[in-house]
Tab-separated table of C-alpha atoms in Angstrom:
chain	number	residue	atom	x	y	z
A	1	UNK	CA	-26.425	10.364	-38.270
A	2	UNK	CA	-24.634	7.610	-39.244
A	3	UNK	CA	-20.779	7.116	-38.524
A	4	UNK	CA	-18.410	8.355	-41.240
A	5	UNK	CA	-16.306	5.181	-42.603
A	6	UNK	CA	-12.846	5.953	-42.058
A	7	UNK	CA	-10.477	5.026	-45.307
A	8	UNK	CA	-7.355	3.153	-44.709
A	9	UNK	CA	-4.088	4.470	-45.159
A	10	UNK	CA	-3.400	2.630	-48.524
A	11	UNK	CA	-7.141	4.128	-50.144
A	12	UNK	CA	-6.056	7.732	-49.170
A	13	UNK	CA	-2.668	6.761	-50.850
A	14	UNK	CA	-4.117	5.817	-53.849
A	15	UNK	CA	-5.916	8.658	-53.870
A	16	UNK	CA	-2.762	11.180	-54.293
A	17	UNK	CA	-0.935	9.080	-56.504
A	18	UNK	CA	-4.270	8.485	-59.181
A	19	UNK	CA	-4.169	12.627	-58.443
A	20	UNK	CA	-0.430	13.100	-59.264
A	21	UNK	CA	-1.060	11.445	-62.586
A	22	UNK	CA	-3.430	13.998	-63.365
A	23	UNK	CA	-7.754	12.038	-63.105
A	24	UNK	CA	-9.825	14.451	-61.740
A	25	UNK	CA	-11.384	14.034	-58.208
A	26	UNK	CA	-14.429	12.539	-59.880
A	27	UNK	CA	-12.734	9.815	-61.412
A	28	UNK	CA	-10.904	8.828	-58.893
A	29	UNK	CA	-14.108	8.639	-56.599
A	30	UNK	CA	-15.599	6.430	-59.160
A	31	UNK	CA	-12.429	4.112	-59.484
A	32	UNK	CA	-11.931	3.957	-55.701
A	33	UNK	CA	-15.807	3.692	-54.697
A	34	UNK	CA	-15.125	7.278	-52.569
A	35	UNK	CA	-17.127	9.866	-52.410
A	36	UNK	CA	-15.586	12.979	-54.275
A	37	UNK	CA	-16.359	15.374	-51.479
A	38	UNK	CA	-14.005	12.841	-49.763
A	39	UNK	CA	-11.715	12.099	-52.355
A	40	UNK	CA	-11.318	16.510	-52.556
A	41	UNK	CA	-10.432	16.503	-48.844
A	42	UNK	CA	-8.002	14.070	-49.069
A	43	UNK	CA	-6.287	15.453	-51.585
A	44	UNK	CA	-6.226	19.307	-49.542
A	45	UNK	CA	-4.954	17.420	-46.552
A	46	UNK	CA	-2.297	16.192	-48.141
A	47	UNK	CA	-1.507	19.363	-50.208
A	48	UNK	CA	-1.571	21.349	-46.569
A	49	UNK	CA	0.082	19.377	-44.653
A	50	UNK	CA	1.880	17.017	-46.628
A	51	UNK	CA	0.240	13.773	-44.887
A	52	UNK	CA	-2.964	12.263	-45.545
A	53	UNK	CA	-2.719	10.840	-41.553
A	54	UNK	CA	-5.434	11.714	-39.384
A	55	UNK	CA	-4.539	14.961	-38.049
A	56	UNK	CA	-5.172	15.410	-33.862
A	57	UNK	CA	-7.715	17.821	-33.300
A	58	UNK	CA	-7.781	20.663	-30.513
A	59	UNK	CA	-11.059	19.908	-29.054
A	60	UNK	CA	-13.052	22.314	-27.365
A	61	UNK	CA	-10.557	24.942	-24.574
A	62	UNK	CA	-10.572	24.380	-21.077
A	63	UNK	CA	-12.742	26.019	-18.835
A	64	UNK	CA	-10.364	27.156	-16.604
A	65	UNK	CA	-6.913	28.727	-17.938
A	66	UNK	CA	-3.624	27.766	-16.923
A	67	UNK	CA	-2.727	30.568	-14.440
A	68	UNK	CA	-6.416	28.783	-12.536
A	69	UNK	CA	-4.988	25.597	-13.183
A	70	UNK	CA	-1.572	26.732	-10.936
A	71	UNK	CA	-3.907	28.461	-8.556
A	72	UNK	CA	-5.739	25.303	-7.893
A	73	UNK	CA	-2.522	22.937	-7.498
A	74	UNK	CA	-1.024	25.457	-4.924
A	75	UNK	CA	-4.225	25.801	-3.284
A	76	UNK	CA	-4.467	21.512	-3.038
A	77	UNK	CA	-0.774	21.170	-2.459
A	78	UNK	CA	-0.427	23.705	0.600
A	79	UNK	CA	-3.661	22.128	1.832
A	80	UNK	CA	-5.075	18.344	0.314
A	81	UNK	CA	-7.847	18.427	2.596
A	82	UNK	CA	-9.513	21.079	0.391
A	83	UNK	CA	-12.944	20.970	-0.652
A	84	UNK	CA	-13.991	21.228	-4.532
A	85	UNK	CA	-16.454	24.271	-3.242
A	86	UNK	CA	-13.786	26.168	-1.767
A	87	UNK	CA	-11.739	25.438	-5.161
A	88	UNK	CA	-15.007	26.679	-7.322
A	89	UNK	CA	-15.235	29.987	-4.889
A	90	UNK	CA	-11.682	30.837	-5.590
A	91	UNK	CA	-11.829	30.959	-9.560
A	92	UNK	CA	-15.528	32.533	-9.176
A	93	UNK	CA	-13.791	35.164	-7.296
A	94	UNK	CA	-10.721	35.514	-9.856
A	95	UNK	CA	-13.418	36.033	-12.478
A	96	UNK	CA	-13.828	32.150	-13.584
A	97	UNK	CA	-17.305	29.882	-13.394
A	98	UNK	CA	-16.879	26.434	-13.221
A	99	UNK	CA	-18.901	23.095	-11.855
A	100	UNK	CA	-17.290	21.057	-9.196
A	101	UNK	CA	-17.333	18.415	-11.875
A	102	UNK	CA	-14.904	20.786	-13.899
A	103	UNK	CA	-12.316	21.003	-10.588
A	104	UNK	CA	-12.215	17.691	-10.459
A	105	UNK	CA	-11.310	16.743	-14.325
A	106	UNK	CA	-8.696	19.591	-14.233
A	107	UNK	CA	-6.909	18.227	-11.057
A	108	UNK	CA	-6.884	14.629	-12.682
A	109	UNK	CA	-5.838	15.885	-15.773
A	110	UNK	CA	-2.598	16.954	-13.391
A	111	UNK	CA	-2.208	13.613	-12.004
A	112	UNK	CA	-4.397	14.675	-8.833
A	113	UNK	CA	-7.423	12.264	-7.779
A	114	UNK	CA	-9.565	12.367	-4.603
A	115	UNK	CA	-8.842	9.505	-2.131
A	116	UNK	CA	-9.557	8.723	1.311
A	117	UNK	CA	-6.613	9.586	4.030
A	118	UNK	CA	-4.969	7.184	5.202
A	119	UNK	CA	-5.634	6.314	9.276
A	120	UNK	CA	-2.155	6.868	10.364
A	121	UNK	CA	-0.155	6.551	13.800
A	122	UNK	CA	0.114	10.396	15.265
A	123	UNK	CA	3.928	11.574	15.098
A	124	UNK	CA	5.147	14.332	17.043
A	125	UNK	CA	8.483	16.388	15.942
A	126	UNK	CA	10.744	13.901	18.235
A	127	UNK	CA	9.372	10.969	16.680
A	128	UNK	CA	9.929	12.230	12.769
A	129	UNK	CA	13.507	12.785	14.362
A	130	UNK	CA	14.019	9.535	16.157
A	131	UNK	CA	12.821	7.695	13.041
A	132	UNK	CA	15.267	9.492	10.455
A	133	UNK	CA	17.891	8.996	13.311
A	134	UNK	CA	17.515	5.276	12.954
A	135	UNK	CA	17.219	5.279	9.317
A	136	UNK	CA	20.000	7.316	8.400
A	137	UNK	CA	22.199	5.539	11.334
A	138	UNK	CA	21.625	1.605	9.678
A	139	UNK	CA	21.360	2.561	6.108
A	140	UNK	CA	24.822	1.053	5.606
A	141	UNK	CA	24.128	-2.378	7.744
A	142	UNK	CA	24.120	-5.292	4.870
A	143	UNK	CA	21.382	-7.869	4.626
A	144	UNK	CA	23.802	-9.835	6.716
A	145	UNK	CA	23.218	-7.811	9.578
A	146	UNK	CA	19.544	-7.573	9.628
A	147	UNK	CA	19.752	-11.458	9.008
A	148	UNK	CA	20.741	-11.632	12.341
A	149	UNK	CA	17.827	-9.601	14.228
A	150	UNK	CA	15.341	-11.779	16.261
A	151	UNK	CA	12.080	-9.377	15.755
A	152	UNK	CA	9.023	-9.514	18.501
A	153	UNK	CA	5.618	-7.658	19.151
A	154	UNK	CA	2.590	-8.486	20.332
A	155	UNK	CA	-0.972	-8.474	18.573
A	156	UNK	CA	-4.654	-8.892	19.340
A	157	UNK	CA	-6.523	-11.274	17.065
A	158	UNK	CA	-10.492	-10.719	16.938
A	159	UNK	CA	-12.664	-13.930	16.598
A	160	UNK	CA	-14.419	-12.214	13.834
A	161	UNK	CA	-12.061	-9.690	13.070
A	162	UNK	CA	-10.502	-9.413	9.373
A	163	UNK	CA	-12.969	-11.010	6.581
A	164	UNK	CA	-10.255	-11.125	3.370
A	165	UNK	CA	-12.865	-11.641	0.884
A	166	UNK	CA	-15.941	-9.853	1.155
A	167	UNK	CA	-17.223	-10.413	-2.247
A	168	UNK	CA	-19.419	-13.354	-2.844
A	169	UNK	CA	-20.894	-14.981	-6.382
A	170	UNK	CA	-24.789	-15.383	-5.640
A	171	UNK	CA	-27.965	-15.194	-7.565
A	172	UNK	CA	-30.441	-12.334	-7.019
A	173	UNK	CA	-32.341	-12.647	-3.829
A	174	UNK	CA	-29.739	-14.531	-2.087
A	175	UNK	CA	-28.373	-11.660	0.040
A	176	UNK	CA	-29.026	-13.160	3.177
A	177	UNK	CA	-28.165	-16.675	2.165
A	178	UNK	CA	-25.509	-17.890	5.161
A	179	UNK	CA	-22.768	-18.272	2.674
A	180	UNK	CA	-23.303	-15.221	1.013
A	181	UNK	CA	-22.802	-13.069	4.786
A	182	UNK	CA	-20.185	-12.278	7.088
A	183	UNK	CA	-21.376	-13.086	10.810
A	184	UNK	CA	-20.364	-10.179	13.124
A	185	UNK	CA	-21.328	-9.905	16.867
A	186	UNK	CA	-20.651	-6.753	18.993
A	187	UNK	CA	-17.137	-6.088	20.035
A	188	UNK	CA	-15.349	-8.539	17.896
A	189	UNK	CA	-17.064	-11.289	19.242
A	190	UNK	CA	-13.488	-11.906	21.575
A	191	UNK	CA	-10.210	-11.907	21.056
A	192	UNK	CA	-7.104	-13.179	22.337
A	193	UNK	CA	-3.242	-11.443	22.648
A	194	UNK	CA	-0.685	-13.340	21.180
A	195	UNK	CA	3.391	-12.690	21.771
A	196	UNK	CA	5.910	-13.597	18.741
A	197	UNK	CA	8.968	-13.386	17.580
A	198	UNK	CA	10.541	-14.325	14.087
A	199	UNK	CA	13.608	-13.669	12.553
A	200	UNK	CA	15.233	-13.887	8.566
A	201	UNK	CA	15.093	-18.031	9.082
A	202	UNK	CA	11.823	-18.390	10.125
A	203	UNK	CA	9.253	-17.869	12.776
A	204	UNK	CA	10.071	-18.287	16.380
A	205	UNK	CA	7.496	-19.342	19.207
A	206	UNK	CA	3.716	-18.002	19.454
A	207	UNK	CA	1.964	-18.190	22.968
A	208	UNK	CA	-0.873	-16.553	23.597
A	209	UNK	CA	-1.289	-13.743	26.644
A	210	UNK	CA	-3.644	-14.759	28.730
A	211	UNK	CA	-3.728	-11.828	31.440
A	212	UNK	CA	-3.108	-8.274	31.404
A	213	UNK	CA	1.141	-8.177	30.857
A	214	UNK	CA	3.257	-6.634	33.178
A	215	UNK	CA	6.781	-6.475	33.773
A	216	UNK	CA	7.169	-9.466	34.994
A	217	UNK	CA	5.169	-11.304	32.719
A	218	UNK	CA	7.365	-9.867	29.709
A	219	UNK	CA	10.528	-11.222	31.162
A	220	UNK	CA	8.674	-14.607	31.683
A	221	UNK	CA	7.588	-14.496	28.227
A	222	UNK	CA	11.372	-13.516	26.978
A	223	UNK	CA	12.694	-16.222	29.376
A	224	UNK	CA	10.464	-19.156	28.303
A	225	UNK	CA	9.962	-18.575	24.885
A	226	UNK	CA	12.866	-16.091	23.342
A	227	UNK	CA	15.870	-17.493	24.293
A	228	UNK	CA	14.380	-21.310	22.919
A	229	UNK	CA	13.251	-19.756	19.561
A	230	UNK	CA	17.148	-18.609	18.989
A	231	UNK	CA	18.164	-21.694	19.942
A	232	UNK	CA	15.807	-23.656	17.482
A	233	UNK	CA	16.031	-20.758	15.106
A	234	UNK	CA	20.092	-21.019	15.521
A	235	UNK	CA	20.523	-17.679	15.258
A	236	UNK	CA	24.590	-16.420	14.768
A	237	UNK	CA	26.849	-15.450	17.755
A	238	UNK	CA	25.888	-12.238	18.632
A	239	UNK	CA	22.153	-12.318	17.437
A	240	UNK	CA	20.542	-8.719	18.097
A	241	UNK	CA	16.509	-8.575	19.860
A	242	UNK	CA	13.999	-5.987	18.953
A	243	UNK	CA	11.521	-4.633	20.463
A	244	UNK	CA	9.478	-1.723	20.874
A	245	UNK	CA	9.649	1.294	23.539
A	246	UNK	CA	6.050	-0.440	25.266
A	247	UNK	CA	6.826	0.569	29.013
A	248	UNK	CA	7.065	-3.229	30.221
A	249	UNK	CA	10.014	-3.431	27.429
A	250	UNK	CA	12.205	-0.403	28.758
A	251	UNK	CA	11.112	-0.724	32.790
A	252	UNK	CA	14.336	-1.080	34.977
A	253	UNK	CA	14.099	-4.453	35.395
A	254	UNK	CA	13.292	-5.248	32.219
A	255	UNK	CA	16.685	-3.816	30.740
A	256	UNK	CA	18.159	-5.150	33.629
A	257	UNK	CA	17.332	-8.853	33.171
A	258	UNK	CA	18.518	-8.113	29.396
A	259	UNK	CA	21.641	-6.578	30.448
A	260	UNK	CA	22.600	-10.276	32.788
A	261	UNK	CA	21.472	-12.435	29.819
A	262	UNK	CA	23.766	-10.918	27.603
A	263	UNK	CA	21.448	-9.866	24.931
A	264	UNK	CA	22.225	-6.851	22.512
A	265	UNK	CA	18.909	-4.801	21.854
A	266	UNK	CA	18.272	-2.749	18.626
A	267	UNK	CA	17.544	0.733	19.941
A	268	UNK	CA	14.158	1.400	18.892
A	269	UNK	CA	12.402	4.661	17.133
A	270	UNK	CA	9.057	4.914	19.171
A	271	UNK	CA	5.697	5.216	16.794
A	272	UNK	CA	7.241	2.809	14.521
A	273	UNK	CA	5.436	-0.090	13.529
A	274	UNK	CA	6.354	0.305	10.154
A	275	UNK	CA	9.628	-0.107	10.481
A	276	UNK	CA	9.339	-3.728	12.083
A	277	UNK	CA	8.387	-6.464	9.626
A	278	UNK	CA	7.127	-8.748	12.074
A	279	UNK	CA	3.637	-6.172	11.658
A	280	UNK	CA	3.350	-8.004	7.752
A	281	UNK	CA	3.523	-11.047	9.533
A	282	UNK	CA	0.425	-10.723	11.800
A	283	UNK	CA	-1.242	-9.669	9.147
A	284	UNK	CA	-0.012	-12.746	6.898
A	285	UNK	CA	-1.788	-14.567	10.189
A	286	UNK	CA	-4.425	-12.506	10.900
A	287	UNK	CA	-5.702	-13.476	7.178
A	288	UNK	CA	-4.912	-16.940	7.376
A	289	UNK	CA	-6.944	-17.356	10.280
A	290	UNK	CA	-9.939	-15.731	8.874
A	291	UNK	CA	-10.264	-17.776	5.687
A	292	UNK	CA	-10.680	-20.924	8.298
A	293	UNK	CA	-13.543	-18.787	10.307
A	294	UNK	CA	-12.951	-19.826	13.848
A	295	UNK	CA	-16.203	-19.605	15.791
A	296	UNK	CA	-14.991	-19.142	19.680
A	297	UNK	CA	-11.853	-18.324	21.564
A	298	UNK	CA	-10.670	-22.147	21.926
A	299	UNK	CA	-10.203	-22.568	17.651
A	300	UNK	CA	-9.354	-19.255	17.621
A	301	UNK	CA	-6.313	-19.789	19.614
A	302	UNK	CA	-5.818	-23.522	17.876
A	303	UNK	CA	-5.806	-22.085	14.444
A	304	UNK	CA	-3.449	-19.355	15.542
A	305	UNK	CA	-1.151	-21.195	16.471
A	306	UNK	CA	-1.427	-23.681	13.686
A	307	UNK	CA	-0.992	-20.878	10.730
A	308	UNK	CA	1.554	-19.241	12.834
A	309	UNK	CA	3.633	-22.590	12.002
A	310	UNK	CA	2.706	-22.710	8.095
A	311	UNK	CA	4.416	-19.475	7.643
A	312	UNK	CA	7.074	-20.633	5.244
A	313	UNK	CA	10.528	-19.474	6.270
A	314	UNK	CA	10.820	-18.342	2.782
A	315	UNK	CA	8.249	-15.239	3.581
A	316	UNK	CA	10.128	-14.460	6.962
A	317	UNK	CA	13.283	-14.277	4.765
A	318	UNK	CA	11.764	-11.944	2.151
A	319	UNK	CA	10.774	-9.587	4.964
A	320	UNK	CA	14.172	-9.322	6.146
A	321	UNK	CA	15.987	-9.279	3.092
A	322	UNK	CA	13.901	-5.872	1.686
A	323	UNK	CA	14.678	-4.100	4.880
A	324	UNK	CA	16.771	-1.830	3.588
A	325	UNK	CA	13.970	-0.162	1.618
A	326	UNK	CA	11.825	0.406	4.766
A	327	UNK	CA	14.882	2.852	5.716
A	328	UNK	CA	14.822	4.582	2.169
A	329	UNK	CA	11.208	5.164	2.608
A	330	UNK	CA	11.710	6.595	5.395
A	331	UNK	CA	14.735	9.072	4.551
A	332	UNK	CA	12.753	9.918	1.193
A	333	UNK	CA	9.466	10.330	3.656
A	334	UNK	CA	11.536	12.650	5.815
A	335	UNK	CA	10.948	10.800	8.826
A	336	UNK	CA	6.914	9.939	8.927
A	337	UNK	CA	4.843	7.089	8.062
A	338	UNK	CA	6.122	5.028	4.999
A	339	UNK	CA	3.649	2.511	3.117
A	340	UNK	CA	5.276	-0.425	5.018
């Protein structure tokens, strides 16, 4: 059947005035080149309802009523991991048939979609505590303050680890075409550890971890490589150092060899990469080295340390200066894992 042409608002207006003036719906079909079946429907539209506007139509009822509907959203709130089956089951059993196909357009209808979940870090009740401790405790520091916080961590970078572009522009039959793959070997192919540190004017020194830290290695690292990244950083009197609750960080010795240098330490949430910015940074790296596709452990550590430098201090600042929100999402999170 072919598709009814739709008249535009000024026909169907010149249809009810030629009608107020008293032609008949046949003359008015001839003069406007309308049908008169038309021309009559117009003119009871706009009798009805005043309007001679496209009307919205009902379109057929939903399947499942709204008390289902409210059944279904309590049933996927209390428990997201539901399965569309066990949905279908529960209306079949209140008296309503329905298709998994049907659960799913209801609960997008209501704003609800199916994704995967998130990997996340495992938080136990002291952690969700610790975390909206912190937040709650530094939700009034100004960007000032976090200005003045040298960040650290330490990352493992895989020789053939992240691929940032895994879509490729080929012509059929060219699957296997070296430019059109990703080379992968078992195990990563290698990788190597790498210490940092960065703070709101830029990024401090990278060295890479040869053997298995310790202790002693840490406060080596701190020794040689901290204390000359605040100095060429020139961080403010009374610069702050973070790091995490790692066991070499908090030993004895460790906060002891703090504690004669001097140096103030931001008391740390455990289970909280999220909450220190310097994790956006290796990633900023991670991706940087990737697009150059080191192929062993020497360029590997060359590039590293080569990107590492690029970082403009412009991105370390930006970090710094949102920090603030990584606290609200926190609080609003009440106390677990925050998009950050």
């Amino acid at each position: 059947m072919a598709k009814t042409k739709v008249l535009s608002k000024d026909t169907r207006k010149r249809i009810v005035d030629l009608h107020q003036t008293g032609k008949s719906e046949s003359t008015i079909g001839k003069q406007l080149g309308v049908e008169k079946s038309t021309v009559g429907a117009i003119i009871r539209k706009w009798k009805t309802y005043k309007t001679t506007d496209n009307l919205p139509r009902s379109g057929a009822p939903h399947k499942i009523s709204s008390l289902g509907v409210k059944m279904i959203m309590r049933t996927v709130s209390k428990n997201p991991r539901t399965k569309r089956g066990d949905l279908v089951n529960d209306l079949q059993r209140a008296g309503t048939t329905v298709t998994k196909v049907t659960i799913s357009n209801t609960l997008q209808r209501q704003g609800i979609k199916s994704c995967c979940a998130r990997r996340v870090l495992l938080l136990k009740p002291v952690h969700v505590q610790a975390r909206l401790k912190f937040a709650r405790e530094h939700m009034d520091d100004t960007a000032e303050d976090w200005e003045n916080v040298m960040w650290s961590d330490e990352t493992k970078v895989e020789l053939f680890g992240i691929n940032s572009t895994r879509r490729v522009w080929r012509k059929k039959n060219t699957e296997l075409h070296p430019k059109n793959t990703i080379p992968t070997v078992k195990h990563g192919g290698g990788n190597i550890m790498l210490w940092g540190s960065f703070s709101a004017k830029g990024t401090g020194r990278l060295i890479r971890v040869k053997d298995r830290m310790n202790g002693a290695m840490y406060r080596e690292i701190l020794s040689q490589n901290l204390l000359p990244s605040v100095r060429a950083l020139k961080m403010k009197r009374g610069w702050v150092f973070q790091h995490d609750n790692d066991p070499k960080h908090t030993a004895q010795a460790t906060k002891e060899w703090l504690r004669k240098k001097h140096l103030k330490v931001l008391e740390w949430p455990s289970q909280s990469p999220d909450l220190n910015p310097i994790e956006n940074l290796w990633r900023e790296l991670k991706v940087r080295v990737a697009r150059r596709q080191p192929q062993n452990i020497t360029a590997l550590k060359k590039i590293c340390m080569e990107e590492w430098a690029k970082i403009p201090a412009t991105v370390c600042a930006n970090l710094v200066k949102t920090y603030s929100n990584r606290l609200t999402s926190v609080i609003a999170n009440k106390g677990y894992v925050t998009k950050y």
